[in-house]
mmCIF file of C-alpha atoms and ligand atoms in Angstrom:
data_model
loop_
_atom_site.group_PDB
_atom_site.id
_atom_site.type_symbol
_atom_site.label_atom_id
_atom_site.label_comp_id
_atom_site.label_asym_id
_atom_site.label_seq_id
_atom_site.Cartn_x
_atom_site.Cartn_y
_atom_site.Cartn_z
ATOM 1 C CA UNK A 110 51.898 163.664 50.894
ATOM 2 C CA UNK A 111 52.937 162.445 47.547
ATOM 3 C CA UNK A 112 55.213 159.782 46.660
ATOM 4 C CA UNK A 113 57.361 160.772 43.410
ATOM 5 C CA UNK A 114 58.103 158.525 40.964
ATOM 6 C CA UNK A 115 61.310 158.570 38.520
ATOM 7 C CA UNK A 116 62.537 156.453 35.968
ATOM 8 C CA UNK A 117 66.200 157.574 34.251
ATOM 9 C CA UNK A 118 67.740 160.405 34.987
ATOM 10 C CA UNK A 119 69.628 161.353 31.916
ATOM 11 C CA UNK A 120 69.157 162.436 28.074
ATOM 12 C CA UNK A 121 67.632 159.528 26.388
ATOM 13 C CA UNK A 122 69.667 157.644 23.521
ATOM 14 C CA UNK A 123 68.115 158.919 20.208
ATOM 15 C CA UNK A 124 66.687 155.005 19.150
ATOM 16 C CA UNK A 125 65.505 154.748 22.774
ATOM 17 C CA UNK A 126 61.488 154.290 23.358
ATOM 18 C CA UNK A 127 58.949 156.181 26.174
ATOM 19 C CA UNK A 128 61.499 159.085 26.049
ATOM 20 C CA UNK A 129 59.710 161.129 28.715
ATOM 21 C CA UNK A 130 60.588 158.390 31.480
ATOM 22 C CA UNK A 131 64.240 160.111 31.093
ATOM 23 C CA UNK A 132 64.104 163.107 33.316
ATOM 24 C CA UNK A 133 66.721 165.538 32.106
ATOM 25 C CA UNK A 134 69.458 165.725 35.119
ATOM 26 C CA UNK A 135 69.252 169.726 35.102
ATOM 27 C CA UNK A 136 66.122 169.645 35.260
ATOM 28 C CA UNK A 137 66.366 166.717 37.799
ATOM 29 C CA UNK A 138 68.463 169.114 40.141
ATOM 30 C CA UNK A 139 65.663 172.485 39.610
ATOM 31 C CA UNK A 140 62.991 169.997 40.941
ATOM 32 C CA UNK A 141 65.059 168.885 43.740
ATOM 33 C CA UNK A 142 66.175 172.859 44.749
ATOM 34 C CA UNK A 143 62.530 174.489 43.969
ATOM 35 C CA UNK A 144 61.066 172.025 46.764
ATOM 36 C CA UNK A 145 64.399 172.469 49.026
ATOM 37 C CA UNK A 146 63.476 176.221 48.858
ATOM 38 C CA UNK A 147 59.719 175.800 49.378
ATOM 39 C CA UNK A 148 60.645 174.138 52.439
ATOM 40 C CA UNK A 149 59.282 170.495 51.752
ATOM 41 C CA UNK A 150 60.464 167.860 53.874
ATOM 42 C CA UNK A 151 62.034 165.048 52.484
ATOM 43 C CA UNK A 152 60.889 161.967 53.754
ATOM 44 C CA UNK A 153 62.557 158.441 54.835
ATOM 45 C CA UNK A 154 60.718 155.351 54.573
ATOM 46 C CA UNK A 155 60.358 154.670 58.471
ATOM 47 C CA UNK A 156 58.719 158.661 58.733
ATOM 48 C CA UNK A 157 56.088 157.160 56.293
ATOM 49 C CA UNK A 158 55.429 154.273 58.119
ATOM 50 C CA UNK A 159 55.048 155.913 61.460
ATOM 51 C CA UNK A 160 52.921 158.377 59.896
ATOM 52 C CA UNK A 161 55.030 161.157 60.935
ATOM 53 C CA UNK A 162 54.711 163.600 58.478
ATOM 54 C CA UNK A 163 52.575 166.778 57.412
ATOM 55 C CA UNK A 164 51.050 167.809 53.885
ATOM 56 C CA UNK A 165 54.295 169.766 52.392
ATOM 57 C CA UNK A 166 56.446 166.298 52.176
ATOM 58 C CA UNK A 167 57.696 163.968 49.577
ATOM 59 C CA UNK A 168 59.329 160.662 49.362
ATOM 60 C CA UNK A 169 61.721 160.271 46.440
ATOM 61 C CA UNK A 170 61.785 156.802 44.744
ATOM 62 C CA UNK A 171 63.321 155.192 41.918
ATOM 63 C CA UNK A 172 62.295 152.805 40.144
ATOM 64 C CA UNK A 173 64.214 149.974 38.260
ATOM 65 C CA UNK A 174 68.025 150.757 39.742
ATOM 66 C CA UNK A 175 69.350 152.497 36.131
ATOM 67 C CA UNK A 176 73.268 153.252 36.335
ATOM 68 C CA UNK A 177 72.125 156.606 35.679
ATOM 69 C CA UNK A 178 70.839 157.191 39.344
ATOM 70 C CA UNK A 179 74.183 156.385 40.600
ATOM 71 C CA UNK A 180 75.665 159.191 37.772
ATOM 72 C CA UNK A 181 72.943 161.905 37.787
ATOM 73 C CA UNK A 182 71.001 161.732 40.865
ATOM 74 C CA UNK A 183 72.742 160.207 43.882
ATOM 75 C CA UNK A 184 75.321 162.996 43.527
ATOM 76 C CA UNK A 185 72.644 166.183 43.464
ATOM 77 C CA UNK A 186 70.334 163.958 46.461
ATOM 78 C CA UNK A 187 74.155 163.808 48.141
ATOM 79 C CA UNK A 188 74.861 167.542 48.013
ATOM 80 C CA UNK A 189 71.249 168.381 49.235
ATOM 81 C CA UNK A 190 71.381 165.547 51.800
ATOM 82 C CA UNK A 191 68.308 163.913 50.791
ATOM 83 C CA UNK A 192 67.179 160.607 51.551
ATOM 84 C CA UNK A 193 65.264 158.393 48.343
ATOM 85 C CA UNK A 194 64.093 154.837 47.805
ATOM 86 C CA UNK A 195 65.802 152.846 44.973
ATOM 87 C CA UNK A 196 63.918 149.480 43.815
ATOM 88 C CA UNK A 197 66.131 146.979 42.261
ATOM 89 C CA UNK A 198 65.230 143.996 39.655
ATOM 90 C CA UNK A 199 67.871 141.706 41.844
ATOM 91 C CA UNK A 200 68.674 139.014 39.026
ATOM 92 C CA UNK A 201 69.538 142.444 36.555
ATOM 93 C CA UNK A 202 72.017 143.893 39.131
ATOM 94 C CA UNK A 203 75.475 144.885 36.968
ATOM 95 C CA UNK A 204 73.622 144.223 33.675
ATOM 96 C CA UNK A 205 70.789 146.081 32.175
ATOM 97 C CA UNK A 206 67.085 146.029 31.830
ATOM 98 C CA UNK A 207 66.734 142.664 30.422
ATOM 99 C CA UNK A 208 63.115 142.919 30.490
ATOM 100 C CA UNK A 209 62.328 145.446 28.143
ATOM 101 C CA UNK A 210 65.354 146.051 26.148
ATOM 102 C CA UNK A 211 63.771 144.502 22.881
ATOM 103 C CA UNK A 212 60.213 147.168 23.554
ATOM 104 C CA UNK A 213 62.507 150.230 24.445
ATOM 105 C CA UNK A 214 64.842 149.453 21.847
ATOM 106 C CA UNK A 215 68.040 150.176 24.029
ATOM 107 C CA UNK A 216 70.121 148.231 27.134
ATOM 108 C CA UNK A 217 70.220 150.555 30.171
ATOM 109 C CA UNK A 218 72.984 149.492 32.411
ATOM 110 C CA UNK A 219 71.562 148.877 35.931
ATOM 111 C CA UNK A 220 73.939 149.594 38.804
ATOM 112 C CA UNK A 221 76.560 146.984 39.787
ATOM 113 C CA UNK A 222 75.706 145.329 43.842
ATOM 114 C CA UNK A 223 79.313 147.820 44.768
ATOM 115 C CA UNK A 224 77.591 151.064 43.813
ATOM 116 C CA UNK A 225 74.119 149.421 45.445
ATOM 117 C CA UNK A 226 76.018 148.981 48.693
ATOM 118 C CA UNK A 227 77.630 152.710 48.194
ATOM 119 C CA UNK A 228 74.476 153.772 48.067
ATOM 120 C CA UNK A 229 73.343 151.897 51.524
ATOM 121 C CA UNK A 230 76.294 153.289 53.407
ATOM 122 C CA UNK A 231 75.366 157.139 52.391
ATOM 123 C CA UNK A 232 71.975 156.264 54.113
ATOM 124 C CA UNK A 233 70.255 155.785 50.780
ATOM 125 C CA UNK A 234 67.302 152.874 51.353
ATOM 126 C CA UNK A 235 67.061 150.194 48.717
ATOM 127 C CA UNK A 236 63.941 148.333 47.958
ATOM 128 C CA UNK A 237 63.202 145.058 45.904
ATOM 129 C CA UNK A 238 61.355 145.297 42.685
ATOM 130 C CA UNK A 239 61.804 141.226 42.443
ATOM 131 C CA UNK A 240 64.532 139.293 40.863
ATOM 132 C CA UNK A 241 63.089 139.476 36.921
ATOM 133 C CA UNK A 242 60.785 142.694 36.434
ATOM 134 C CA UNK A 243 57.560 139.803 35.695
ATOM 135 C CA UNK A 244 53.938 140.875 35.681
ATOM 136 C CA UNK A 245 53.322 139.438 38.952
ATOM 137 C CA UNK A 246 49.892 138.596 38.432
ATOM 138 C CA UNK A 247 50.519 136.611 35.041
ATOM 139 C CA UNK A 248 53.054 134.104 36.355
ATOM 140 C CA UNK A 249 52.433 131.230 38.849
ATOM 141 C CA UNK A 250 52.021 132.073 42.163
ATOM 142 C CA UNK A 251 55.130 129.625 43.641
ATOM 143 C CA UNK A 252 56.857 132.065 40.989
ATOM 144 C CA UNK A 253 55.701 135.223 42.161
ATOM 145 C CA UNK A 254 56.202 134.102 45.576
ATOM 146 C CA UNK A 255 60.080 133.357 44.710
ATOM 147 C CA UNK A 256 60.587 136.869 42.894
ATOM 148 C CA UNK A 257 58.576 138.084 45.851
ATOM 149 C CA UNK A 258 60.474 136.730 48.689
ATOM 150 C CA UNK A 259 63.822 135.146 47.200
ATOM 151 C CA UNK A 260 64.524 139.015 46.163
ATOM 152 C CA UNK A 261 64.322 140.346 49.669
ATOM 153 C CA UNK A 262 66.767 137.942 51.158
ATOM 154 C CA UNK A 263 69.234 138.248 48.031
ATOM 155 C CA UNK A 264 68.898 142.459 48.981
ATOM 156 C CA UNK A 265 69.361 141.583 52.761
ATOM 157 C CA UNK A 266 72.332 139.265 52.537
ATOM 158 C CA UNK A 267 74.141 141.058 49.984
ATOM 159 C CA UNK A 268 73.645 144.907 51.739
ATOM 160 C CA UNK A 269 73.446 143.603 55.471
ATOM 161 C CA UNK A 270 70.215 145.586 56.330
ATOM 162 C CA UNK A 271 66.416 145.035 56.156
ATOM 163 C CA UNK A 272 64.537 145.248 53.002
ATOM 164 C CA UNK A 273 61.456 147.022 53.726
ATOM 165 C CA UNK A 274 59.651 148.100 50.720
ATOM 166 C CA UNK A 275 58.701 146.256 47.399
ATOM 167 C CA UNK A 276 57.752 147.999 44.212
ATOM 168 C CA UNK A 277 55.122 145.857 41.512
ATOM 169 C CA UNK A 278 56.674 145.693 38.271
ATOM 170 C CA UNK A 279 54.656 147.753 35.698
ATOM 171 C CA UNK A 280 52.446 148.309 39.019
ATOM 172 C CA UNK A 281 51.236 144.714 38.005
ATOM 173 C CA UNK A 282 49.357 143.130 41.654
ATOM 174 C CA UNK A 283 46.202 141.677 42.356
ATOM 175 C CA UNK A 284 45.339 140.339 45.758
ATOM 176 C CA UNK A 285 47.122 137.353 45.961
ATOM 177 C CA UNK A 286 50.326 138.627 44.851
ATOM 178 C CA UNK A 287 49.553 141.828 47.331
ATOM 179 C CA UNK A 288 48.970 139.242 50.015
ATOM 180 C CA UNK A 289 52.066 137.527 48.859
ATOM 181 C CA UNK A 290 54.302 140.962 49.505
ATOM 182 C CA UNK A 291 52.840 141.282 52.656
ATOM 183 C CA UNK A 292 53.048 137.452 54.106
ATOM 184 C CA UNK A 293 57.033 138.203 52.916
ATOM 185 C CA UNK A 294 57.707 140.436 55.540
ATOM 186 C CA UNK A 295 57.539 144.026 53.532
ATOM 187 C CA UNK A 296 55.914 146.749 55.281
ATOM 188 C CA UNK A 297 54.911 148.557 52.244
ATOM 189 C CA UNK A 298 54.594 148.269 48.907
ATOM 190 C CA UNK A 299 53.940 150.803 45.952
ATOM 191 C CA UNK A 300 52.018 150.930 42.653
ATOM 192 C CA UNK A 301 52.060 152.983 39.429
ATOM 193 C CA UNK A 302 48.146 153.996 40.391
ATOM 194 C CA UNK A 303 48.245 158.038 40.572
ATOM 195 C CA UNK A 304 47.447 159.857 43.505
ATOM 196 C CA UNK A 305 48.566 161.013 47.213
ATOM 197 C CA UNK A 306 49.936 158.521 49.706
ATOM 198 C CA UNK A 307 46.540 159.179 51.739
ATOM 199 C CA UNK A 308 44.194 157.939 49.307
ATOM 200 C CA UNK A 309 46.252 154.384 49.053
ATOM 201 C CA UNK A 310 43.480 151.797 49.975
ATOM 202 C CA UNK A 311 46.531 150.494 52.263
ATOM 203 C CA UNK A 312 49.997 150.117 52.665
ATOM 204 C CA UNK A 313 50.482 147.437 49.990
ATOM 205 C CA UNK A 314 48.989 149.401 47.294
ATOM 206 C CA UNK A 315 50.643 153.089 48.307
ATOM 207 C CA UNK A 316 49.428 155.693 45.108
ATOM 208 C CA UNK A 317 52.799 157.637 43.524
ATOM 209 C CA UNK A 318 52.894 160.468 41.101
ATOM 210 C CA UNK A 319 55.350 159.733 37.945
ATOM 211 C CA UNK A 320 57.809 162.495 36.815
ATOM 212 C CA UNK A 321 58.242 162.902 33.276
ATOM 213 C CA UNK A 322 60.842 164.150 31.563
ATOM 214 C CA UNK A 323 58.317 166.780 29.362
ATOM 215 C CA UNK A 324 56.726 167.958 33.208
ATOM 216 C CA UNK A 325 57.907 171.785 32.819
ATOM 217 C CA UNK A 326 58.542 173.078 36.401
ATOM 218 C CA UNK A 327 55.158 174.526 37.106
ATOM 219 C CA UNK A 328 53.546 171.593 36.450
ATOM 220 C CA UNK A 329 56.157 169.526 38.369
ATOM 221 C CA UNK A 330 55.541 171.743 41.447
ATOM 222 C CA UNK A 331 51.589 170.874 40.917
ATOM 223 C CA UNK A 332 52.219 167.470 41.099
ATOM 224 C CA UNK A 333 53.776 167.566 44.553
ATOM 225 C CA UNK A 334 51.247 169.368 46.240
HETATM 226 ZN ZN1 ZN B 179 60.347 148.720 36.876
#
């Protein structure tokens, strides 16, 4: 099983940076149908926990919250009736991605907490990816521990439902901080390391494959097997 990994779905800004993390929405919506018509299952987070799943599945997630999910994505997963994973940076909710803006050379809005909870009510699950997007292995550890566990009761009070899944921040962990995510009360956690959910060392360090906007559809479908 693999876990997908997007970014933006959208056309990138022409002064924007890392262009191919912008997956183009049309584009978006063939990768979505060509798996709907191979008959993949999509997957919901408590199916991957329980190990209930065979070889031809996916989970969708998405990283990072981008307003763009709520314009380009949530309405194609909607029509198809497919579940996904969105990780937010809590403290950037209703602003934009105040951690790299300067690097990537452009502001992307991140979704506002009303579309967030929109997107809990049509069964979408949300996931923390801490309150500041920090490399979580470079910072203190009473700080990690606050993005770690401060984030997941800001996502909890503010949406009324468990927070179960935590995403590292430029798939920066080491042990502690892994250790940290799991004393916290997540049940699993993913990384940027490549591969299928089945080689993940454990549940707190789950493998994903990233989609990039240049991944022609052949190759996209290659990835997912
Ligand atoms: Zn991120």
């Amino acid at each position: 099983m693999k876990v997908l990994t997007y970014h933006s779905i959208g056309i990138p800004p022409k002064e924007a940076r890392l262009k191919t993390l912008y997956v183009n929405p049309k584009a978006f919506e063939r990768q979505i149908w060509l798996l709907k018509t191979l008959g993949f299952r999509f997957l919901r987070l408590s199916e991957v926990l329980s190990g209930n799943f065979s070889g031809k599945s996916v989970l969708l997630t998405f990283d990072d919250a981008y307003s763009d999910f709520f314009e380009n994505a949530y309405p194609v997963l909607k029509r198809y009736n497919i579940p996904a994973v969105v990780f937010v940076p809590v403290m950037c909710v209703g602003k934009f991605n105040l951690w790299d803006w300067k690097e990537l050379r452009v502001k992307k809005p991140i979704m506002s907490w009303d579309q967030i909870k929109m997107l809990v009510e049509e069964g979408f699950e949300i996931g923390s990816h801490t309150l500041t997007h920090p490399f979580l292995s470079r910072i203190p550890p009473e700080q990690a521990a606050r993005e770690i566990e401060d984030s997941k009761k800001i996502l909890e009070d503010k949406l009324g439902v468990e927070v179960v899944s935590f995403c590292y921040p430029y798939g920066d962990y080491n042990n502690m901080v892994r250790d940290m995510v799991a004393r916290a009360g997540y049940r699993i956690a993913f990384t940027t390391k490549k591969g299928s959910f089945e080689d993940s060392p454990n549940i707190y360090e789950v493998r994903r494959i990233t989609i990039f906007g240049n991944d022609l559809l052949p190759k996209f479908f290659l990835k997912c097997l």
